[in-house]
Coordinates of N, CA and C and ligand atoms in Angstrom, one line a residue:
M1 N 33.7 5.6 0.0 CA 32.4 6.6 -1.2 C 31.1 6.0 0.0
S2 N 29.9 7.5 -0.7 CA 28.9 7.5 0.6 C 28.3 6.8 -0.1
V3 N 27.2 6.7 0.7 CA 25.7 5.4 -0.1 C 24.4 6.7 -0.1
L4 N 25.1 7.3 1.2 CA 23.7 8.5 0.9 C 23.7 9.9 1.2
V5 N 24.1 10.9 0.5 CA 24.4 12.1 1.1 C 22.6 12.6 1.3
G6 N 23.0 13.6 2.3 CA 21.9 15.0 2.5 C 22.5 16.1 2.4
Q7 N 22.1 17.0 1.7 CA 23.0 18.6 0.9 C 22.1 19.2 1.7
G8 N 23.0 20.1 2.1 CA 21.3 21.8 2.7 C 19.9 21.6 2.8
L9 N 20.0 20.6 3.8 CA 19.2 19.9 3.3 C 17.6 21.6 4.7
H10 N 16.8 21.7 4.3 CA 15.9 22.5 4.7 C 14.3 21.8 4.7
K11 N 13.5 22.3 6.5 CA 12.3 22.0 6.5 C 12.4 22.6 7.1
T12 N 10.6 23.1 7.1 CA 10.3 24.1 7.8 C 8.5 23.5 8.5
F13 N 7.7 23.2 9.1 CA 6.9 23.1 8.9 C 5.8 24.1 10.2
G14 N 5.4 25.0 9.2 CA 4.0 26.1 9.5 C 5.2 26.8 9.6
V15 N 5.7 27.7 10.7 CA 6.5 28.9 11.1 C 8.2 27.8 11.8
T16 N 8.0 26.5 12.0 CA 8.5 25.8 13.2 C 9.8 25.5 12.1
P17 N 11.5 26.1 12.3 CA 12.2 25.2 11.3 C 12.6 24.7 11.7
A18 N 12.7 23.3 10.8 CA 12.9 21.8 11.9 C 14.4 21.0 11.3
L19 N 15.1 21.6 9.7 CA 16.1 21.8 9.4 C 16.3 23.1 8.7
R20 N 17.5 23.5 9.5 CA 18.0 25.0 8.6 C 19.7 24.3 7.9
G21 N 19.6 23.5 7.0 CA 20.9 23.7 6.3 C 21.4 22.3 6.6
V22 N 21.0 20.5 5.9 CA 22.0 20.1 7.5 C 23.1 19.4 6.0
D23 N 24.2 18.8 6.9 CA 24.6 18.7 4.8 C 25.5 17.2 6.3
I24 N 25.2 15.8 5.5 CA 26.0 14.8 6.2 C 25.4 13.3 4.6
A25 N 26.5 12.5 5.3 CA 26.7 11.4 4.1 C 27.2 10.4 5.3
V26 N 26.6 9.3 4.6 CA 27.0 7.7 5.0 C 27.6 6.7 4.1
A27 N 29.1 6.1 4.9 CA 29.2 5.7 4.0 C 28.6 4.3 4.0
A28 N 29.3 3.3 2.8 CA 28.7 1.6 3.2 C 28.8 0.4 3.9
G29 N 28.6 0.2 4.6 CA 28.7 -0.1 6.1 C 28.4 0.3 7.2
E30 N 28.5 1.2 7.5 CA 28.9 2.4 8.4 C 28.2 2.8 8.7
V31 N 28.2 2.6 10.3 CA 26.4 2.9 11.4 C 26.7 4.3 11.3
L32 N 26.3 5.5 11.6 CA 26.2 6.2 11.9 C 25.4 6.5 12.8
A33 N 25.6 7.7 14.5 CA 24.7 8.0 15.2 C 24.3 9.7 14.9
V34 N 23.0 9.8 15.0 CA 22.2 11.2 14.6 C 22.1 11.2 16.3
M35 N 22.4 12.6 17.4 CA 22.6 12.6 18.5 C 22.2 14.3 18.5
G36 N 21.7 14.2 19.7 CA 20.8 16.0 20.2 C 19.3 16.0 21.0
P37 N 19.5 16.8 21.2 CA 17.9 16.5 22.1 C 16.6 16.6 21.5
S38 N 16.0 16.5 22.7 CA 14.5 16.6 21.9 C 14.4 17.3 21.2
G39 N 13.4 17.9 20.1 CA 13.0 19.1 18.9 C 14.0 19.2 17.9
A40 N 15.3 18.4 18.2 CA 16.5 19.5 17.4 C 16.4 19.6 16.0
G41 N 15.7 18.7 15.9 CA 15.8 17.5 14.3 C 15.9 16.1 13.8
K42 N 16.2 16.1 15.0 CA 16.9 14.1 13.9 C 15.9 13.8 13.4
S43 N 14.6 13.2 14.3 CA 13.4 12.6 13.4 C 13.5 13.3 12.0
T44 N 13.2 14.4 12.3 CA 12.6 14.7 10.8 C 13.8 15.3 10.2
L45 N 15.6 14.8 10.3 CA 16.8 14.1 9.3 C 16.6 13.1 8.9
L46 N 16.4 12.0 9.7 CA 15.6 11.5 9.0 C 15.1 10.5 8.2
H47 N 13.3 11.4 8.8 CA 12.6 10.9 7.2 C 12.9 12.1 6.2
C48 N 13.8 12.3 6.3 CA 13.9 13.0 4.8 C 15.4 11.7 4.0
L49 N 16.4 11.6 4.8 CA 17.2 11.4 4.8 C 15.9 9.9 3.8
A50 N 15.6 8.9 4.1 CA 14.9 7.7 4.3 C 14.4 8.2 3.1
G51 N 13.9 8.7 2.4 CA 12.8 8.7 1.4 C 11.3 9.2 1.9
I52 N 10.9 9.5 3.4 CA 9.5 9.6 3.7 C 8.8 10.6 4.0
L53 N 10.2 11.9 3.8 CA 9.2 13.4 4.2 C 9.8 13.6 2.8
Q54 N 9.5 14.8 2.5 CA 10.2 16.1 0.9 C 10.9 17.2 1.9
P55 N 12.2 16.6 2.0 CA 12.1 19.1 2.4 C 12.5 19.3 1.7
D56 N 12.1 21.3 1.9 CA 11.6 21.8 1.2 C 12.8 23.0 0.2
S57 N 13.7 22.7 0.5 CA 14.5 22.6 -0.6 C 16.3 21.5 0.0
G58 N 17.1 21.4 -0.7 CA 18.4 20.7 -0.9 C 18.3 18.6 -1.0
E59 N 19.4 18.3 -0.9 CA 18.8 17.2 -2.1 C 19.3 16.1 -1.0
V60 N 18.7 14.5 -1.3 CA 19.1 13.6 -0.6 C 20.0 12.7 -1.9
I61 N 20.5 12.2 -1.6 CA 21.5 10.5 -3.2 C 21.8 10.4 -3.2
F62 N 20.8 9.3 -3.7 CA 21.0 7.9 -3.1 C 22.4 8.1 -4.1
E63 N 23.5 6.4 -3.0 CA 24.5 6.4 -4.8 C 24.1 6.9 -6.1
G64 N 24.2 8.1 -5.8 CA 25.1 9.3 -6.8 C 23.3 9.6 -7.3
R65 N 21.9 8.9 -7.1 CA 20.9 9.6 -7.9 C 20.0 10.8 -6.5
P66 N 19.6 11.6 -6.9 CA 19.0 12.2 -6.4 C 18.0 11.8 -5.8
V67 N 17.4 11.5 -5.0 CA 16.2 11.0 -4.7 C 14.6 11.1 -4.7
N68 N 15.0 12.9 -4.6 CA 13.7 13.9 -4.2 C 13.1 13.9 -5.9
R69 N 13.9 13.7 -6.6 CA 14.1 13.7 -8.6 C 12.6 12.3 -9.2
M70 N 13.4 11.0 -7.9 CA 12.8 10.4 -8.9 C 11.9 10.2 -8.8
P71 N 11.1 9.7 -9.7 CA 9.2 9.1 -8.9 C 8.7 8.6 -8.8
D72 N 7.7 8.6 -8.6 CA 7.2 8.1 -7.7 C 7.6 6.9 -6.7
R73 N 7.0 5.9 -7.9 CA 7.0 4.4 -8.1 C 8.5 4.8 -7.4
E74 N 9.9 4.7 -8.2 CA 11.4 4.1 -7.7 C 11.2 4.8 -6.6
R75 N 11.3 5.8 -6.2 CA 10.7 6.0 -4.5 C 10.2 5.3 -3.1
S76 N 9.5 4.6 -4.1 CA 9.2 4.2 -3.3 C 9.8 2.3 -3.7
R77 N 9.8 1.7 -4.4 CA 11.0 0.7 -4.2 C 12.4 1.1 -3.7
L78 N 12.6 2.4 -3.6 CA 14.2 2.6 -2.8 C 12.9 2.4 -1.7
R79 N 12.3 3.2 -0.6 CA 11.9 2.7 0.4 C 11.5 1.3 0.7
R80 N 10.6 0.6 -0.1 CA 10.6 -0.7 0.0 C 11.5 -1.8 0.2
S81 N 12.4 -1.4 -0.2 CA 13.5 -2.5 -0.5 C 15.2 -2.3 -0.1
V82 N 15.4 -1.0 -0.9 CA 16.7 -0.4 -0.6 C 16.9 0.5 1.2
F83 N 16.4 0.1 1.7 CA 15.5 0.5 3.0 C 15.5 -0.5 4.0
G84 N 15.8 0.2 5.0 CA 14.6 -0.6 5.7 C 15.2 0.2 7.1
Y85 N 13.6 -0.1 7.9 CA 13.6 0.6 8.5 C 13.1 0.1 10.5
V86 N 14.0 0.8 11.4 CA 13.5 0.4 12.6 C 13.1 1.6 13.5
F87 N 12.5 0.9 14.1 CA 11.7 2.3 14.8 C 11.2 2.4 16.3
Q88 N 11.0 3.3 16.7 CA 10.7 3.1 18.9 C 9.5 1.9 19.1
F89 N 9.0 1.7 18.7 CA 7.7 0.4 19.3 C 8.1 -0.4 18.3
G90 N 9.0 -0.5 17.7 CA 9.2 -1.2 16.3 C 8.4 -1.8 15.0
Q91 N 6.7 -1.2 16.0 CA 5.5 -1.3 14.9 C 5.4 -2.3 14.3
L92 N 5.6 -3.9 15.1 CA 4.9 -4.9 14.2 C 3.2 -5.0 14.5
V93 N 2.8 -5.6 13.2 CA 1.4 -5.8 13.6 C 1.4 -6.9 14.5
P94 N 0.5 -6.4 15.0 CA 0.5 -7.3 16.4 C -1.3 -9.2 16.7
E95 N -1.2 -8.5 15.7 CA -2.2 -9.9 15.0 C -0.2 -11.2 14.1
L96 N -0.2 -10.5 14.0 CA 0.6 -11.7 13.6 C 1.6 -12.1 14.2
R97 N 2.3 -13.4 13.4 CA 3.6 -14.2 14.2 C 4.6 -13.2 14.0
V98 N 5.7 -13.6 15.2 CA 6.4 -12.8 14.9 C 7.6 -13.5 12.6
L99 N 6.8 -14.3 13.1 CA 7.7 -14.7 11.5 C 7.5 -14.0 10.2
E100 N 6.1 -14.5 10.4 CA 5.7 -12.9 9.9 C 5.7 -12.1 9.8
N101 N 5.4 -11.8 10.3 CA 5.8 -10.1 10.5 C 8.0 -9.8 10.2
I102 N 8.8 -11.2 9.6 CA 10.4 -10.5 10.2 C 9.8 -11.2 8.2
A103 N 8.8 -11.7 7.9 CA 8.8 -11.3 6.1 C 7.5 -11.1 5.1
L104 N 7.2 -10.4 6.0 CA 6.6 -9.2 5.2 C 7.2 -8.5 4.2
P105 N 8.8 -7.8 4.6 CA 8.5 -6.8 3.5 C 9.5 -8.5 2.1
L106 N 9.2 -9.1 2.7 CA 9.2 -10.1 1.3 C 8.0 -10.4 -0.2
L107 N 6.9 -10.2 1.1 CA 5.8 -10.8 1.0 C 5.5 -9.7 0.2
L108 N 5.7 -8.3 0.7 CA 4.7 -7.2 -0.1 C 6.0 -7.0 -0.4
A109 N 7.1 -8.2 -1.1 CA 7.9 -7.6 -2.6 C 7.0 -8.9 -3.9
G110 N 5.9 -8.8 -3.5 CA 6.3 -10.5 -4.5 C 6.1 -12.2 -4.1
K111 N 7.1 -12.2 -3.2 CA 8.6 -13.8 -3.4 C 6.9 -14.6 -2.0
G112 N 6.3 -15.4 -2.3 CA 5.7 -16.9 -2.4 C 5.8 -16.9 -0.8
R113 N 4.8 -16.4 -0.4 CA 4.0 -17.1 0.9 C 5.7 -18.4 2.0
R114 N 5.4 -19.3 1.7 CA 6.7 -19.7 1.8 C 8.1 -20.8 1.9
A115 N 8.2 -19.3 0.7 CA 9.9 -18.6 0.6 C 9.9 -17.5 1.5
A116 N 8.9 -16.9 1.6 CA 9.3 -15.6 2.7 C 9.8 -16.6 4.2
L117 N 8.8 -17.3 4.3 CA 8.5 -17.7 6.0 C 9.7 -18.4 5.9
A118 N 10.5 -19.7 5.0 CA 11.6 -19.3 4.5 C 12.9 -18.8 5.0
A119 N 12.9 -17.6 4.1 CA 14.5 -17.2 4.2 C 13.6 -16.5 6.1
A120 N 12.3 -15.5 6.4 CA 12.3 -15.0 7.8 C 13.1 -16.4 9.5
E121 N 12.9 -17.3 8.6 CA 12.9 -18.2 9.7 C 14.7 -18.4 9.8
Q122 N 15.6 -18.4 9.1 CA 16.7 -18.5 9.3 C 17.5 -17.4 10.2
W123 N 15.9 -16.2 10.4 CA 16.8 -14.5 11.3 C 16.5 -15.3 11.9
L124 N 15.6 -15.5 12.6 CA 15.3 -16.5 13.9 C 16.7 -16.5 14.4
P125 N 17.6 -17.7 14.8 CA 18.5 -17.9 15.6 C 19.5 -16.3 16.1
R126 N 19.2 -15.9 14.4 CA 20.8 -14.9 14.8 C 20.1 -13.9 15.2
L127 N 19.0 -13.8 15.7 CA 18.2 -12.5 17.2 C 17.7 -13.4 18.6
G128 N 18.4 -14.4 18.6 CA 17.4 -14.9 19.4 C 16.7 -15.0 19.6
L129 N 15.6 -15.2 18.5 CA 14.2 -15.1 18.5 C 13.6 -16.5 18.3
Q130 N 14.7 -18.3 18.4 CA 14.2 -18.8 18.1 C 12.9 -19.7 18.3
D131 N 12.5 -18.9 19.6 CA 11.5 -19.9 20.5 C 9.6 -18.8 21.0
V132 N 10.6 -17.7 19.7 CA 9.1 -16.8 20.0 C 8.2 -16.6 19.0
G133 N 9.2 -17.3 17.6 CA 8.9 -17.1 16.4 C 7.8 -18.0 16.1
Q134 N 6.4 -18.2 15.9 CA 5.0 -18.4 16.8 C 4.6 -18.1 17.3
R135 N 4.7 -17.1 18.3 CA 4.4 -16.2 18.9 C 3.4 -14.9 18.2
L136 N 2.4 -14.6 18.3 CA 1.6 -13.0 18.3 C 2.3 -11.7 18.6
A137 N 3.2 -10.7 17.2 CA 4.2 -10.1 18.4 C 3.5 -9.5 19.2
G138 N 2.4 -9.2 19.3 CA 1.3 -8.4 20.2 C 2.2 -9.3 21.7
E139 N 2.5 -9.9 21.4 CA 2.8 -11.9 23.2 C 3.9 -11.5 23.3
V140 N 4.9 -10.6 22.7 CA 6.3 -10.9 23.4 C 7.0 -9.7 24.1
S141 N 7.7 -10.1 24.4 CA 8.8 -8.6 25.4 C 8.7 -7.9 24.3
G142 N 9.2 -6.3 24.7 CA 9.7 -5.0 23.3 C 10.7 -4.7 23.5
G143 N 12.1 -6.1 24.3 CA 14.0 -6.4 23.3 C 13.6 -7.3 22.7
Q144 N 12.3 -8.4 22.3 CA 12.3 -9.0 21.9 C 12.1 -8.7 20.4
G145 N 11.0 -8.0 20.6 CA 9.9 -6.5 19.2 C 11.1 -6.1 18.6
Q146 N 11.5 -5.6 19.2 CA 13.0 -5.3 18.6 C 13.4 -5.7 17.4
R147 N 14.2 -6.7 18.2 CA 14.9 -8.4 18.0 C 13.8 -8.2 16.5
A148 N 12.9 -8.4 16.4 CA 12.1 -9.3 15.8 C 12.4 -7.5 15.0
A149 N 11.6 -6.1 14.9 CA 12.1 -5.2 14.1 C 13.2 -5.2 12.9
I150 N 14.4 -5.5 13.6 CA 15.7 -5.6 12.9 C 15.9 -6.3 11.9
A151 N 14.8 -7.8 12.6 CA 15.1 -8.1 11.1 C 14.2 -8.5 10.3
R152 N 13.0 -8.1 10.5 CA 12.4 -7.6 9.2 C 13.0 -6.1 8.6
A153 N 14.2 -5.0 9.3 CA 14.8 -4.1 8.3 C 15.1 -4.6 7.5
L154 N 16.5 -6.1 7.9 CA 17.3 -6.1 7.1 C 17.0 -7.1 6.5
I155 N 15.5 -8.1 6.3 CA 15.2 -9.7 5.3 C 15.7 -9.4 3.9
A156 N 15.0 -8.2 3.2 CA 15.1 -7.9 1.9 C 16.6 -6.8 1.3
G157 N 17.6 -6.8 2.5 CA 18.9 -7.4 1.9 C 19.3 -5.2 1.4
P158 N 18.4 -4.8 2.7 CA 18.8 -3.1 2.1 C 19.7 -2.4 2.5
R159 N 20.1 -1.5 1.6 CA 21.6 -0.9 1.6 C 22.3 0.4 2.9
V160 N 20.9 0.2 3.5 CA 20.8 1.4 4.1 C 19.5 1.0 5.0
V161 N 20.0 0.7 6.5 CA 18.9 1.2 7.9 C 18.7 2.2 8.6
F162 N 17.2 2.7 8.6 CA 17.2 4.1 9.3 C 16.2 3.8 11.2
A163 N 17.2 3.9 12.5 CA 16.6 3.5 13.3 C 15.9 4.6 13.9
D164 N 14.6 4.9 14.5 CA 14.7 6.2 14.4 C 14.5 5.6 16.6
E165 N 15.4 6.5 17.3 CA 15.6 6.2 19.2 C 14.8 4.3 18.8
P166 N 15.9 3.4 18.6 CA 15.3 2.0 19.1 C 15.4 1.2 19.8
T167 N 15.9 2.0 21.1 CA 16.0 1.3 22.2 C 14.7 2.1 23.3
G168 N 14.5 3.7 22.6 CA 13.2 3.7 23.0 C 12.9 3.9 24.3
S169 N 12.1 3.0 23.9 CA 11.6 1.7 25.2 C 12.1 0.4 25.8
L170 N 13.0 0.5 25.9 CA 13.5 -1.1 26.0 C 14.3 -0.3 27.7
D171 N 14.5 -1.4 28.8 CA 15.4 -0.7 29.8 C 16.8 -1.3 29.3
S172 N 18.3 -0.8 29.6 CA 19.4 -0.7 29.5 C 19.6 -2.2 29.3
V173 N 19.4 -3.0 30.0 CA 20.1 -4.4 28.7 C 19.4 -5.2 27.9
A174 N 18.6 -5.2 27.6 CA 17.1 -4.7 26.7 C 17.9 -3.6 25.3
A175 N 18.3 -3.2 25.7 CA 18.1 -2.7 24.6 C 20.0 -2.5 24.1
D176 N 21.0 -2.7 25.2 CA 22.1 -2.8 24.9 C 22.1 -4.2 24.2
E177 N 21.5 -5.1 24.2 CA 21.3 -5.9 23.2 C 20.6 -5.4 21.5
V178 N 19.6 -4.6 21.7 CA 18.8 -4.6 20.7 C 20.3 -4.2 19.8
M179 N 21.1 -3.0 20.6 CA 22.2 -1.8 19.2 C 23.0 -3.0 19.0
E180 N 23.9 -4.7 20.1 CA 24.7 -5.5 19.1 C 24.1 -6.0 18.5
L181 N 22.8 -6.2 18.8 CA 22.7 -7.4 17.4 C 22.2 -6.3 16.3
L182 N 21.4 -4.6 16.5 CA 21.8 -4.2 14.9 C 22.9 -4.2 13.9
V183 N 23.7 -3.6 15.4 CA 25.2 -3.5 14.4 C 26.4 -4.0 13.6
T184 N 25.6 -6.0 15.1 CA 26.2 -6.7 14.2 C 25.8 -7.5 13.2
A185 N 24.0 -7.0 13.2 CA 23.6 -7.7 11.9 C 23.9 -7.5 10.3
A186 N 23.9 -6.2 11.0 CA 24.2 -5.1 9.9 C 25.6 -4.8 9.0
K187 N 26.5 -5.2 10.2 CA 27.4 -4.9 9.6 C 28.0 -6.6 8.6
T188 N 27.4 -7.5 9.3 CA 27.5 -9.1 8.2 C 27.3 -8.4 7.1
E189 N 25.1 -8.5 6.5 CA 24.1 -7.6 5.8 C 25.4 -6.1 4.7
G190 N 26.0 -5.6 5.5 CA 27.1 -4.8 4.5 C 26.0 -3.3 3.6
A191 N 25.0 -2.9 5.6 CA 23.9 -2.4 5.4 C 24.9 -1.2 6.3
G192 N 25.2 0.0 5.4 CA 25.1 1.1 6.9 C 23.9 2.0 7.8
V193 N 24.3 2.1 9.2 CA 23.0 2.7 9.5 C 22.9 4.0 9.7
V194 N 21.4 4.3 9.5 CA 21.2 5.7 10.0 C 21.0 6.0 11.5
V195 N 21.2 6.3 12.9 CA 20.4 5.7 14.3 C 20.1 7.5 15.1
V196 N 19.5 7.1 15.1 CA 18.7 8.4 15.9 C 19.4 8.2 16.8
T197 N 19.1 8.9 18.2 CA 19.5 8.4 20.2 C 19.3 9.3 20.1
H198 N 19.3 9.8 20.9 CA 19.0 11.0 22.2 C 20.5 10.6 24.0
E199 N 20.3 9.2 23.3 CA 21.9 8.4 24.4 C 22.4 9.1 24.3
A200 N 23.6 9.0 25.0 CA 25.0 8.5 25.1 C 26.2 7.1 24.5
R201 N 24.4 6.7 25.3 CA 25.4 5.1 25.8 C 24.9 4.3 24.5
V202 N 24.1 4.6 23.2 CA 23.5 4.2 22.7 C 24.2 4.9 21.0
A203 N 24.7 5.7 21.1 CA 25.7 6.2 20.0 C 26.5 5.7 19.8
A204 N 27.5 5.5 21.6 CA 28.6 4.2 21.5 C 28.5 3.6 20.9
Y205 N 28.2 2.7 19.6 CA 27.5 1.9 19.4 C 27.8 1.7 18.1
A206 N 27.6 3.1 18.0 CA 27.6 3.4 16.7 C 30.0 3.7 16.2
D207 N 30.2 3.7 14.5 CA 31.0 4.0 13.6 C 31.5 6.0 13.8
R208 N 30.5 6.3 14.4 CA 30.7 7.9 12.8 C 29.5 8.5 14.3
Q209 N 29.5 10.0 14.5 CA 28.4 10.6 15.6 C 28.5 11.4 15.6
V210 N 27.2 12.6 15.0 CA 26.8 14.1 14.8 C 26.0 14.3 15.9
T211 N 26.3 14.9 16.2 CA 25.0 16.3 16.9 C 23.7 17.0 15.5
V212 N 23.2 17.0 15.8 CA 22.0 18.3 15.7 C 21.7 18.9 16.6
R213 N 21.8 20.5 17.0 CA 21.0 20.9 17.3 C 20.2 22.1 17.0
D214 N 18.8 22.5 17.0 CA 17.8 23.8 16.1 C 18.5 23.6 15.2
G215 N 18.3 22.4 14.6 CA 18.1 22.0 13.1 C 19.3 22.4 12.2
R216 N 20.9 22.1 13.5 CA 21.9 22.0 12.2 C 22.8 21.3 12.6
I217 N 24.0 20.7 11.8 CA 25.0 19.9 12.7 C 25.4 20.9 13.8
V218 N 26.0 20.8 15.4 CA 26.8 21.2 15.4 C 28.4 20.6 15.7
L219 N 27.9 18.8 15.9 CA 29.8 18.8 16.3 C 29.8 17.5 15.3
P220 N 30.5 17.6 14.4 CA 31.2 16.0 14.1 C 31.6 16.0 14.5
A221 N 31.5 15.2 15.4 CA 33.0 14.0 16.3 C 33.1 13.8 15.4
S222 N 34.2 12.8 15.3 CA 34.4 11.0 15.3 C 34.5 10.4 15.8
M223 N 34.7 9.0 15.6 CA 34.7 8.4 16.7 C 35.2 6.9 16.7
S224 N 35.9 6.4 16.9 CA 35.8 4.6 16.1 C 35.3 4.1 18.4
R225 N 34.4 3.1 17.3 CA 34.1 1.7 18.1 C 34.9 0.7 18.8
A226 N 34.9 1.0 20.4 CA 35.7 -0.1 20.9 C 35.1 -0.5 20.3
S227 N 36.8 -2.0 20.3 CA 35.9 -3.5 20.3 C 36.5 -4.3 20.9
Ligands
ADP301 P1 13.9 15.3 17.8 O1 13.6 14.0 16.5 O2 15.4 15.9 17.2 O3 13.1 15.7 18.5 P2 12.2 16.3 15.5 O4 12.8 16.5 13.5 O5 11.1 16.1 15.7 O6 13.2 16.8 16.6 O7 11.2 17.8 16.2 C1 11.6 18.7 14.3 C2 11.5 20.4 15.4 O8 10.1 20.3 14.1 C3 10.3 19.9 16.3 O9 10.5 21.4 16.5 C4 9.0 19.6 16.6 O10 7.6 20.2 17.0 C5 8.4 20.0 14.8 N1 8.2 18.7 13.9 C6 8.4 17.6 13.8 N2 8.2 17.3 12.9 C7 6.3 18.0 12.7 C8 5.5 17.7 12.1 N3 4.8 17.3 12.2 N4 4.4 19.1 12.5 C9 4.8 19.9 12.8 N5 6.0 20.5 13.9 C10 6.6 19.8 13.5

């Protein structure tokens, strides 16, 4: 059963076609890697699926409901609590502590500070962050920052996590660690993951891979992750 479907997605920036008719589906709890060279349209596809960008035509359907036709308020709710995001540089708030960054989605959803921080605290050991929870986010390593971004993406119990080159700024050891933790934590929470990457090493963590080239999916290759 697909949790998220993109149908006939087209998106053009000025005269540059970024998506030229993409059909894609993510099953509940599935980790899907979107591969392809730079400029292929991977980020545009991710942003369309995530409700951040409106496609020119085509439909994004979440749990059977078209996202493009939802009222703004509902689409915001989707973006805030049903979807989670991990970007290349984590985009943590550097002046806040790691723990506070992880708690942010709950605070924004109106949860009390004490309860939100207590919930964030639970995530620290799961991501090997128990020693850095009180540090300012701007002062931790790239790998630690990305692990905090994963906790922040998952804390509100999303159905789908969107990760855009989540290991793009990390060395290969930290990248492996981050992918392992992202996949394990998402699977434990029952969240699907769409991960955009141009690295086969990162895509190998996915249950399935698709390749985008010139705005189209060219190689829907099925693959099982070796465990
Ligand atoms: P990828 O993530 O695979 O590197 P993108 O989705 O970022 O590819 O880009 C696909 C194409 O769309 C590229 O030609 C890129 O230059 C163009 N593009 C993406 N975003 C914008 C934008 N905001 N404005 C103009 N062109 C864009």
